[in-house]
Each structure stands twice: as C-alpha cells, then as structure tokens.
PDB file of C-alpha atoms and ligand atoms in Angstrom:
ATOM      1  CA  MET A   8      -4.394  16.808  16.813  1.00 51.00           C
ATOM      2  CA  CYS A   9      -7.242  18.264  14.457  1.00 59.00           C
ATOM      3  CA  GLU A  10      -7.569  16.765  11.169  1.00 71.00           C
ATOM      4  CA  ASN A  11      -5.655  19.295   9.208  1.00 93.00           C
ATOM      5  CA  LYS A  12      -2.659  18.841  11.008  1.00 94.00           C
ATOM      6  CA  TRP A  13      -2.656  15.310  10.292  1.00 96.00           C
ATOM      7  CA  GLU A  14      -2.961  16.263   6.865  1.00 97.00           C
ATOM      8  CA  ALA A  15       0.076  18.806   6.985  1.00 97.00           C
ATOM      9  CA  LEU A  16       1.994  15.700   8.552  1.00 98.00           C
ATOM     10  CA  LYS A  17       1.147  13.636   5.515  1.00 98.00           C
ATOM     11  CA  GLN A  18       1.918  16.075   3.446  1.00 98.00           C
ATOM     12  CA  LYS A  19       5.458  16.612   5.020  1.00 98.00           C
ATOM     13  CA  ALA A  20       6.149  12.934   4.933  1.00 98.00           C
ATOM     14  CA  ALA A  21       4.931  12.737   0.788  1.00 98.00           C
ATOM     15  CA  GLN A  22       7.155  15.511   0.430  1.00 98.00           C
ATOM     16  CA  GLN A  23      10.349  14.014   1.901  1.00 98.00           C
ATOM     17  CA  GLY A  24       9.630  10.884   0.523  1.00 98.00           C
ATOM     18  CA  CYS A  25       9.732  12.476  -3.143  1.00 98.00           C
ATOM     19  CA  MET A  26      13.257  13.422  -2.419  1.00 98.00           C
ATOM     20  CA  TYR A  27      14.171   9.340  -3.132  1.00 98.00           C
ATOM     21  CA  ILE A  28      13.183   9.836  -6.660  1.00 98.00           C
ATOM     22  CA  HIS A  29      16.120  11.069  -8.936  1.00 98.00           C
ATOM     23  CA  ASP A  30      16.541  12.398 -12.594  1.00 98.00           C
ATOM     24  CA  GLY A  31      16.240   9.409 -14.749  1.00 97.00           C
ATOM     25  CA  MET A  32      14.193   6.812 -12.278  1.00 98.00           C
ATOM     26  CA  LYS A  33      11.643   4.686 -12.942  1.00 97.00           C
ATOM     27  CA  VAL A  34       9.178   4.691  -9.998  1.00 98.00           C
ATOM     28  CA  GLY A  35       6.346   2.915  -8.685  1.00 98.00           C
ATOM     29  CA  LEU A  36       3.285   4.922  -7.216  1.00 98.00           C
ATOM     30  CA  GLY A  37       1.194   3.956  -4.664  1.00 98.00           C
ATOM     31  CA  SER A  38      -2.052   4.944  -3.591  1.00 98.00           C
ATOM     32  CA  GLY A  39      -4.023   6.783  -0.944  1.00 98.00           C
ATOM     33  CA  SER A  40      -4.476   9.976   0.426  1.00 98.00           C
ATOM     34  CA  THR A  41      -0.569  10.733   1.556  1.00 98.00           C
ATOM     35  CA  MET A  42       0.417   9.288  -2.015  1.00 98.00           C
ATOM     36  CA  VAL A  43      -2.351  12.348  -3.436  1.00 98.00           C
ATOM     37  CA  TYR A  44       0.380  15.027  -1.752  1.00 98.00           C
ATOM     38  CA  ALA A  45       3.145  13.054  -3.085  1.00 98.00           C
ATOM     39  CA  LEU A  46       1.642  12.902  -6.567  1.00 98.00           C
ATOM     40  CA  LYS A  47       1.043  16.344  -6.532  1.00 98.00           C
ATOM     41  CA  TYR A  48       4.762  17.666  -5.407  1.00 98.00           C
ATOM     42  CA  LEU A  49       6.178  15.148  -7.984  1.00 98.00           C
ATOM     43  CA  GLY A  50       4.097  16.957 -10.529  1.00 98.00           C
ATOM     44  CA  GLU A  51       5.942  20.232  -9.498  1.00 98.00           C
ATOM     45  CA  LEU A  52       9.230  18.710  -9.660  1.00 98.00           C
ATOM     46  CA  VAL A  53       8.517  17.176 -13.132  1.00 98.00           C
ATOM     47  CA  LYS A  54       7.320  20.543 -14.125  1.00 98.00           C
ATOM     48  CA  ALA A  55      10.990  22.147 -12.758  1.00 98.00           C
ATOM     49  CA  GLY A  56      12.417  19.612 -14.975  1.00 98.00           C
ATOM     50  CA  LEU A  57      12.994  16.359 -13.355  1.00 98.00           C
ATOM     51  CA  ARG A  58      12.880  13.315 -15.715  1.00 98.00           C
ATOM     52  CA  ILE A  59      11.106  10.406 -14.430  1.00 98.00           C
ATOM     53  CA  GLN A  60       8.956   7.387 -15.528  1.00 97.00           C
ATOM     54  CA  ALA A  61       6.037   6.146 -13.924  1.00 98.00           C
ATOM     55  CA  VAL A  62       3.966   2.792 -13.049  1.00 97.00           C
ATOM     56  CA  CYS A  63       0.533   3.434 -11.143  1.00 98.00           C
ATOM     57  CA  SER A  64      -0.989   1.203  -8.665  1.00 98.00           C
ATOM     58  CA  SER A  65      -4.479   2.321  -9.175  1.00 98.00           C
ATOM     59  CA  ASP A  66      -6.771   3.727 -11.961  1.00 98.00           C
ATOM     60  CA  LYS A  67      -7.315   6.878  -9.203  1.00 98.00           C
ATOM     61  CA  THR A  68      -3.427   7.041  -9.054  1.00 98.00           C
ATOM     62  CA  GLU A  69      -2.985   6.996 -12.564  1.00 98.00           C
ATOM     63  CA  ALA A  70      -5.568   9.419 -13.420  1.00 98.00           C
ATOM     64  CA  LEU A  71      -4.278  12.238 -11.166  1.00 98.00           C
ATOM     65  CA  ALA A  72      -0.629  11.227 -12.745  1.00 98.00           C
ATOM     66  CA  ARG A  73      -1.842  11.804 -16.051  1.00 98.00           C
ATOM     67  CA  GLU A  74      -3.804  14.685 -15.032  1.00 98.00           C
ATOM     68  CA  LEU A  75      -0.317  16.064 -13.697  1.00 98.00           C
ATOM     69  CA  LYS A  76       1.710  15.217 -16.829  1.00 98.00           C
ATOM     70  CA  LEU A  77       3.506  12.603 -14.759  1.00 98.00           C
ATOM     71  CA  PRO A  78       5.440  10.643 -17.650  1.00 98.00           C
ATOM     72  CA  MET A  79       4.322   7.104 -17.887  1.00 97.00           C
ATOM     73  CA  ILE A  80       6.425   4.107 -18.467  1.00 96.00           C
ATOM     74  CA  GLU A  81       5.952   3.448 -22.283  1.00 85.00           C
ATOM     75  CA  ASP A  82       7.363  -0.282 -22.452  1.00 89.00           C
ATOM     76  CA  PRO A  83       4.793  -2.535 -20.651  1.00 83.00           C
ATOM     77  CA  SER A  84       7.451  -5.529 -20.908  1.00 90.00           C
ATOM     78  CA  LYS A  85      10.083  -3.815 -18.920  1.00 86.00           C
ATOM     79  CA  ILE A  86       8.956  -2.334 -15.452  1.00 89.00           C
ATOM     80  CA  SER A  87      11.808  -2.977 -13.298  1.00 93.00           C
ATOM     81  CA  LEU A  88      11.525   0.090 -10.855  1.00 97.00           C
ATOM     82  CA  ASP A  89      14.638   1.856  -9.404  1.00 98.00           C
ATOM     83  CA  ILE A  90      11.905   2.745  -6.396  1.00 98.00           C
ATOM     84  CA  ASN A  91       8.557   2.499  -4.887  1.00 98.00           C
ATOM     85  CA  LEU A  92       6.477   5.311  -3.384  1.00 98.00           C
ATOM     86  CA  ASP A  93       3.517   4.091  -1.174  1.00 98.00           C
ATOM     87  CA  GLY A  94       1.511   4.674   1.873  1.00 98.00           C
ATOM     88  CA  VAL A  95       0.690   2.211   4.410  1.00 98.00           C
ATOM     89  CA  ASP A  96      -2.352   0.984   6.991  1.00 98.00           C
ATOM     90  CA  GLN A  97       0.079   0.173   9.536  1.00 98.00           C
ATOM     91  CA  ILE A  98       3.875  -0.851   9.903  1.00 98.00           C
ATOM     92  CA  ASP A  99       5.575  -2.444  12.735  1.00 98.00           C
ATOM     93  CA  PRO A 100       8.896  -2.080  14.005  1.00 98.00           C
ATOM     94  CA  HIS A 101      10.534  -4.457  11.893  1.00 97.00           C
ATOM     95  CA  GLY A 102       9.270  -3.097   8.431  1.00 98.00           C
ATOM     96  CA  ASN A 103       6.300  -5.660   7.968  1.00 98.00           C
ATOM     97  CA  VAL A 104       3.462  -3.615   6.296  1.00 98.00           C
ATOM     98  CA  ILE A 105      -0.513  -4.103   6.123  1.00 98.00           C
ATOM     99  CA  LYS A 106      -1.623  -2.090   3.209  1.00 98.00           C
ATOM    100  CA  GLY A 107      -5.006  -2.539   1.402  1.00 98.00           C
ATOM    101  CA  GLY A 108      -7.120   0.631   2.773  1.00 97.00           C
ATOM    102  CA  GLY A 109      -7.514   1.846  -0.668  1.00 97.00           C
ATOM    103  CA  ALA A 110      -8.451  -1.581  -2.259  1.00 98.00           C
ATOM    104  CA  ALA A 111      -5.190  -1.400  -4.395  1.00 98.00           C
ATOM    105  CA  LEU A 112      -2.837  -3.728  -2.236  1.00 98.00           C
ATOM    106  CA  THR A 113      -2.530  -6.126  -5.268  1.00 98.00           C
ATOM    107  CA  ARG A 114      -1.100  -3.690  -7.671  1.00 98.00           C
ATOM    108  CA  GLU A 115       0.724  -2.289  -4.988  1.00 98.00           C
ATOM    109  CA  LYS A 116       2.334  -5.530  -4.018  1.00 98.00           C
ATOM    110  CA  MET A 117       3.307  -5.900  -7.615  1.00 98.00           C
ATOM    111  CA  LEU A 118       5.351  -2.505  -7.873  1.00 97.00           C
ATOM    112  CA  ALA A 119       6.719  -3.150  -4.596  1.00 98.00           C
ATOM    113  CA  GLN A 120       8.151  -6.312  -5.914  1.00 97.00           C
ATOM    114  CA  TRP A 121       9.484  -4.989  -8.818  1.00 97.00           C
ATOM    115  CA  ALA A 122      10.850  -2.151  -7.226  1.00 97.00           C
ATOM    116  CA  ALA A 123      14.721  -2.311  -5.996  1.00 98.00           C
ATOM    117  CA  LYS A 124      13.407  -0.326  -2.889  1.00 98.00           C
ATOM    118  CA  THR A 125      10.085   0.902  -1.285  1.00 98.00           C
ATOM    119  CA  ILE A 126       9.634   4.237   0.135  1.00 98.00           C
ATOM    120  CA  TRP A 127       6.881   4.207   2.758  1.00 98.00           C
ATOM    121  CA  ILE A 128       5.188   7.779   3.705  1.00 98.00           C
ATOM    122  CA  MET A 129       2.940   8.295   6.326  1.00 98.00           C
ATOM    123  CA  ASP A 130       1.870  10.176   9.879  1.00 98.00           C
ATOM    124  CA  GLU A 131       3.107   8.889  13.230  1.00 98.00           C
ATOM    125  CA  ARG A 132      -0.249   7.189  13.585  1.00 97.00           C
ATOM    126  CA  LYS A 133       0.639   4.206  11.153  1.00 98.00           C
ATOM    127  CA  ILE A 134       3.351   2.748  13.555  1.00 98.00           C
ATOM    128  CA  VAL A 135       2.284  -0.123  15.500  1.00 98.00           C
ATOM    129  CA  ASP A 136       4.005  -2.808  17.838  1.00 98.00           C
ATOM    130  CA  LYS A 137       2.412  -5.679  16.426  1.00 97.00           C
ATOM    131  CA  LEU A 138       0.342  -5.773  13.194  1.00 98.00           C
ATOM    132  CA  ASP A 139      -1.781  -9.238  14.364  1.00 96.00           C
ATOM    133  CA  GLN A 140      -4.956  -7.249  15.929  1.00 95.00           C
ATOM    134  CA  TYR A 141      -5.445  -5.171  12.886  1.00 98.00           C
ATOM    135  CA  LEU A 142      -7.472  -6.055   9.721  1.00 98.00           C
ATOM    136  CA  LEU A 143      -6.234  -7.852   6.774  1.00 98.00           C
ATOM    137  CA  PRO A 144      -7.196  -6.668   3.599  1.00 98.00           C
ATOM    138  CA  VAL A 145      -7.732  -9.951   1.214  1.00 99.00           C
ATOM    139  CA  GLU A 146      -8.336  -9.351  -2.384  1.00 99.00           C
ATOM    140  CA  VAL A 147     -10.817 -12.402  -3.369  1.00 98.00           C
ATOM    141  CA  LEU A 148     -12.323 -13.261  -7.088  1.00 98.00           C
ATOM    142  CA  PRO A 149     -16.005 -12.568  -6.735  1.00 98.00           C
ATOM    143  CA  PHE A 150     -16.616 -16.102  -7.896  1.00 98.00           C
ATOM    144  CA  ASN A 151     -18.874 -18.030  -5.129  1.00 98.00           C
ATOM    145  CA  HIS A 152     -17.056 -15.452  -2.294  1.00 98.00           C
ATOM    146  CA  GLU A 153     -20.284 -16.262  -0.162  1.00 98.00           C
ATOM    147  CA  HIS A 154     -18.557 -19.638   0.001  1.00 98.00           C
ATOM    148  CA  MET A 155     -15.048 -18.607   0.284  1.00 98.00           C
ATOM    149  CA  ARG A 156     -16.334 -16.467   3.099  1.00 98.00           C
ATOM    150  CA  THR A 157     -17.378 -19.564   4.877  1.00 98.00           C
ATOM    151  CA  VAL A 158     -14.511 -21.453   4.292  1.00 98.00           C
ATOM    152  CA  LEU A 159     -12.471 -18.155   5.776  1.00 98.00           C
ATOM    153  CA  ILE A 160     -14.903 -18.334   8.856  1.00 98.00           C
ATOM    154  CA  THR A 161     -14.684 -22.158   9.110  1.00 98.00           C
ATOM    155  CA  MET A 162     -10.685 -21.715   9.092  1.00 98.00           C
ATOM    156  CA  GLY A 163     -11.111 -19.220  12.390  1.00 98.00           C
ATOM    157  CA  TYR A 164     -11.197 -15.820  10.669  1.00 98.00           C
ATOM    158  CA  GLN A 165     -13.728 -13.319  11.212  1.00 98.00           C
ATOM    159  CA  VAL A 166     -14.328 -11.644   7.664  1.00 98.00           C
ATOM    160  CA  THR A 167     -16.426  -8.875   6.539  1.00 98.00           C
ATOM    161  CA  LEU A 168     -16.797  -8.372   2.765  1.00 98.00           C
ATOM    162  CA  ARG A 169     -16.075  -4.437   2.152  1.00 98.00           C
ATOM    163  CA  LYS A 170     -18.895  -2.290   0.857  1.00 98.00           C
ATOM    164  CA  HIS A 171     -18.686   0.938  -0.693  1.00 97.00           C
ATOM    165  CA  GLN A 172     -22.149   2.777  -1.114  1.00 97.00           C
ATOM    166  CA  GLY A 173     -23.897  -0.210   0.112  1.00 98.00           C
ATOM    167  CA  GLN A 174     -22.729  -2.197  -2.728  1.00 98.00           C
ATOM    168  CA  PRO A 175     -19.545  -4.777  -2.423  1.00 98.00           C
ATOM    169  CA  LEU A 176     -16.505  -2.746  -3.140  1.00 98.00           C
ATOM    170  CA  ILE A 177     -15.020  -3.773  -6.488  1.00 98.00           C
ATOM    171  CA  THR A 178     -11.464  -3.317  -7.238  1.00 98.00           C
ATOM    172  CA  ASP A 179      -9.574  -2.034 -10.215  1.00 98.00           C
ATOM    173  CA  ASN A 180      -9.012  -6.006 -11.090  1.00 98.00           C
ATOM    174  CA  GLY A 181     -12.413  -6.679 -10.771  1.00 98.00           C
ATOM    175  CA  GLY A 182     -12.089  -8.401  -7.330  1.00 98.00           C
ATOM    176  CA  LEU A 183     -13.640  -8.205  -4.232  1.00 98.00           C
ATOM    177  CA  ILE A 184     -12.031  -7.047  -0.619  1.00 98.00           C
ATOM    178  CA  PHE A 185     -12.442  -9.145   2.603  1.00 99.00           C
ATOM    179  CA  ASP A 186     -11.344  -7.386   5.846  1.00 98.00           C
ATOM    180  CA  VAL A 187     -10.162 -10.489   7.722  1.00 98.00           C
ATOM    181  CA  ARG A 188      -9.498 -10.320  11.376  1.00 98.00           C
ATOM    182  CA  ILE A 189      -6.708 -13.134  12.116  1.00 98.00           C
ATOM    183  CA  PRO A 190      -7.324 -15.684  14.960  1.00 97.00           C
ATOM    184  CA  ILE A 191      -5.784 -14.977  18.415  1.00 96.00           C
ATOM    185  CA  GLY A 192      -2.390 -17.010  18.444  1.00 95.00           C
ATOM    186  CA  LYS A 193      -2.107 -16.815  14.479  1.00 97.00           C
ATOM    187  CA  THR A 194       0.444 -14.399  13.401  1.00 97.00           C
ATOM    188  CA  MET A 195       0.487 -11.748  10.552  1.00 98.00           C
ATOM    189  CA  SER A 196       2.881 -13.742   8.421  1.00 98.00           C
ATOM    190  CA  GLN A 197       1.015 -17.129   9.408  1.00 98.00           C
ATOM    191  CA  ALA A 198      -2.127 -15.864   7.890  1.00 98.00           C
ATOM    192  CA  HIS A 199      -0.735 -14.561   5.051  1.00 98.00           C
ATOM    193  CA  GLN A 200       1.073 -17.933   4.225  1.00 98.00           C
ATOM    194  CA  GLU A 201      -2.121 -19.612   4.845  1.00 98.00           C
ATOM    195  CA  LEU A 202      -4.533 -17.865   2.897  1.00 98.00           C
ATOM    196  CA  ILE A 203      -2.242 -17.065   0.003  1.00 98.00           C
ATOM    197  CA  GLN A 204      -2.534 -20.769  -0.701  1.00 98.00           C
ATOM    198  CA  LEU A 205      -6.071 -20.751  -1.061  1.00 98.00           C
ATOM    199  CA  ALA A 206      -7.498 -20.947  -4.996  1.00 98.00           C
ATOM    200  CA  GLY A 207      -9.662 -17.881  -5.448  1.00 98.00           C
ATOM    201  CA  VAL A 208      -7.756 -15.444  -3.125  1.00 98.00           C
ATOM    202  CA  VAL A 209      -5.976 -13.067  -5.193  1.00 98.00           C
ATOM    203  CA  GLU A 210      -3.269 -11.534  -2.852  1.00 98.00           C
ATOM    204  CA  THR A 211      -3.341 -10.044   0.807  1.00 98.00           C
ATOM    205  CA  GLY A 212      -2.363  -6.901   2.001  1.00 98.00           C
ATOM    206  CA  TYR A 213       0.695  -8.306   4.298  1.00 98.00           C
ATOM    207  CA  PHE A 214       3.537  -6.802   3.012  1.00 98.00           C
ATOM    208  CA  GLU A 215       6.407  -8.589   4.321  1.00 98.00           C
ATOM    209  CA  LYS A 216      10.077  -6.535   5.114  1.00 96.00           C
ATOM    210  CA  ARG A 217      11.819  -5.942   2.009  1.00 94.00           C
ATOM    211  CA  LEU A 218      14.652  -3.137   1.727  1.00 98.00           C
ATOM    212  CA  SER A 219      12.671  -0.391   2.330  1.00 98.00           C
ATOM    213  CA  THR A 220      12.804   3.200   4.118  1.00 98.00           C
ATOM    214  CA  ALA A 221       9.962   4.151   6.492  1.00 98.00           C
ATOM    215  CA  VAL A 222       9.507   8.607   6.261  1.00 98.00           C
ATOM    216  CA  ILE A 223       7.210   9.111   9.194  1.00 98.00           C
ATOM    217  CA  ALA A 224       5.916  12.823   9.992  1.00 98.00           C
ATOM    218  CA  GLY A 225       5.342  13.172  13.464  1.00 98.00           C
ATOM    219  CA  SER A 226       4.789  16.294  15.976  1.00 94.00           C
ATOM    220  CA  GLU A 227       8.525  16.204  16.750  1.00 96.00           C
ATOM    221  CA  GLY A 228       9.442  16.653  13.021  1.00 97.00           C
ATOM    222  CA  ILE A 229      10.167  13.626  10.211  1.00 98.00           C
ATOM    223  CA  LYS A 230      11.865  10.062  11.516  1.00 98.00           C
ATOM    224  CA  ILE A 231      13.379   7.839   8.782  1.00 98.00           C
ATOM    225  CA  ILE A 232      14.153   4.346   9.820  1.00 98.00           C
ATOM    226  CA  ASP A 233      15.870   2.067   6.991  1.00 98.00           C
ATOM    227  CA  PHE A 234      14.791  -1.508   6.790  1.00 98.00           C
ATOM    228  CA  LYS A 235      16.961  -3.875   5.386  1.00 94.00           C
ATOM    229  CA  ASP A 236      16.216  -7.079   3.214  1.00 83.00           C
ATOM    230  CA  GLN A 237      15.116 -10.379   4.666  1.00 69.00           C
TER     231      GLN A 237
HETATM  232  O1  LIG O  10      -3.012   0.755   1.051  1.00 52.97           O
HETATM  233  C1  LIG O  10      -3.190   1.635   0.722  1.00 52.97           C
HETATM  234  C2  LIG O  10      -4.506   1.738  -0.357  1.00 52.97           C
HETATM  235  O2  LIG O  10      -4.603   0.466  -1.034  1.00 52.97           O
HETATM  236  C3  LIG O  10      -3.094   2.957   1.177  1.00 52.97           C
HETATM  237  O3  LIG O  10      -1.363   3.244   0.751  1.00 52.97           O
HETATM  238  C4  LIG O  10      -3.199   3.144   2.363  1.00 52.97           C
HETATM  239  O4  LIG O  10      -4.705   2.778   2.742  1.00 52.97           O
HETATM  240  C5  LIG O  10      -2.600   4.389   3.167  1.00 52.97           C
HETATM  241  O5  LIG O  10      -3.318   5.425   2.508  1.00 52.97           O
HETATM  242  P1  LIG O  10      -3.591   7.080   3.407  1.00 52.97           P
HETATM  243  O6  LIG O  10      -2.363   7.331   2.789  1.00 52.97           O
HETATM  244  O7  LIG O  10      -4.850   7.304   2.733  1.00 52.97           O
HETATM  245  O8  LIG O  10      -3.563   6.686   5.108  1.00 52.97           O
END
C-alpha cells in the first residue's frame, strides 16, 4: 500500500474517532500525525457549531489547536475530561498500548488518566499480538542521564537516547527520551513497573488497558474495539 493510502486510512480513523466527541464535552487532545487529521476535522466541526473545551498533550498539538480556533479549557484546576482522543504506536488485543513516538508520552498519559474514556485512533498497522518485542519510549530527567542509561543497561535493557537532528531530543517537559528494548522474558507491564520506580524516570510509554475504544482503519473498512476498565 502506498504512503498516501495509509494517510487516507489515518484520516478516516481520525474522523471516525471525532464522532465520539459531543457538544459540551471537555476533550483531551493527543499528539502525532493521526491526531493532526483529527484536529483539522474537529476544527471544521467547531466552525459548524460544535462546542467543546480542549486540553492539549503537546506544544505542537496546542499550536495547531489554537490555529484552528479550538476553545481551550479555561480553568486549569478543573481538567476532568469527558473524553481523550489520541494515536498509538502499538496496541495489543487486550487494549494495552505503547506510545511516545512523538515524545509526548508523559502529558498524553496524564490526559488519558484524567479522562473518563480514551478513543485510540489508528490505521491497522498499529495492532500487534504482543507488545514485548517493541521499543518502549521512556522519558527521563536530563540530570546525569548517561549514568541512568548505564543503570538501565545493567538491569538488562538496551537503551538508545533519542536524537533529533543529531542532538538529544528535548521533550516539552525538558526531559529526554530513552528508547528501550526490554529484556527477553520480561513483559511490558513488568518493565514499566520496574522502570517507573527509578528516580529520574518521569514516565514510560506503556499505557495499561483502561476504558477505551480503538478505532482502526484498514483496507476492509473501519473496525471498532471496545475495551473495558481493568
Ligand atoms: O504517542 C504518540 C506521540 O507521543 C503518538 O500518538 C504516536 O506516536 C502515534 O503517532 P502517529 O499517529 O503519527 O502514528
């Protein structure tokens, strides 16, 4: 399938995902290329009269949302969300997800936790049987991150510092991203539990299943999968 067909599928999933957003809702907005389609479509819906208030998971998403005139949540002390819309890097058949391809995983997880429900939008390449063999993005503080990397390697992880244009990529939170391959025999959930306990680790890109719906666009059409809470 050529690249623009995948783009068309992402756009379809994004538009279908927006159908879960209703008048008066407070909405979390994730990051990534599928979300760009969702933001643009939401912009049209808002222009046509849909009333929402949004909170964004990254500076990039916020810049586009403001350009599209999506209203933002005014009171930062009240961000309980009706719905959160976001893309994924991988999703397993149970609804567990890996995110962080766009380095926005910490804020994305905050929004997912603040929301009553998340709608995951994607094309069919994102569905995998098991997450364990995929890279886990981990946001860490910059302080002595070389030593942190050594610590993780000693624990059996393979660790690559994510770079952008030859320089360490700096997240919107001022953090760094380690892309981590987990040791054989360990599950993604176990790796997350182990890593999140280390001081200096801000968050991992492993999102354990919670109340969510996956909207998956493929060559056969759109597939919807509902996942219950834990
Ligand atoms: O986790 C993310 C950003 O941190 C993105 O949602 C994820 O990488 C999917 O992006 P895309 O829609 O471009 O495939």
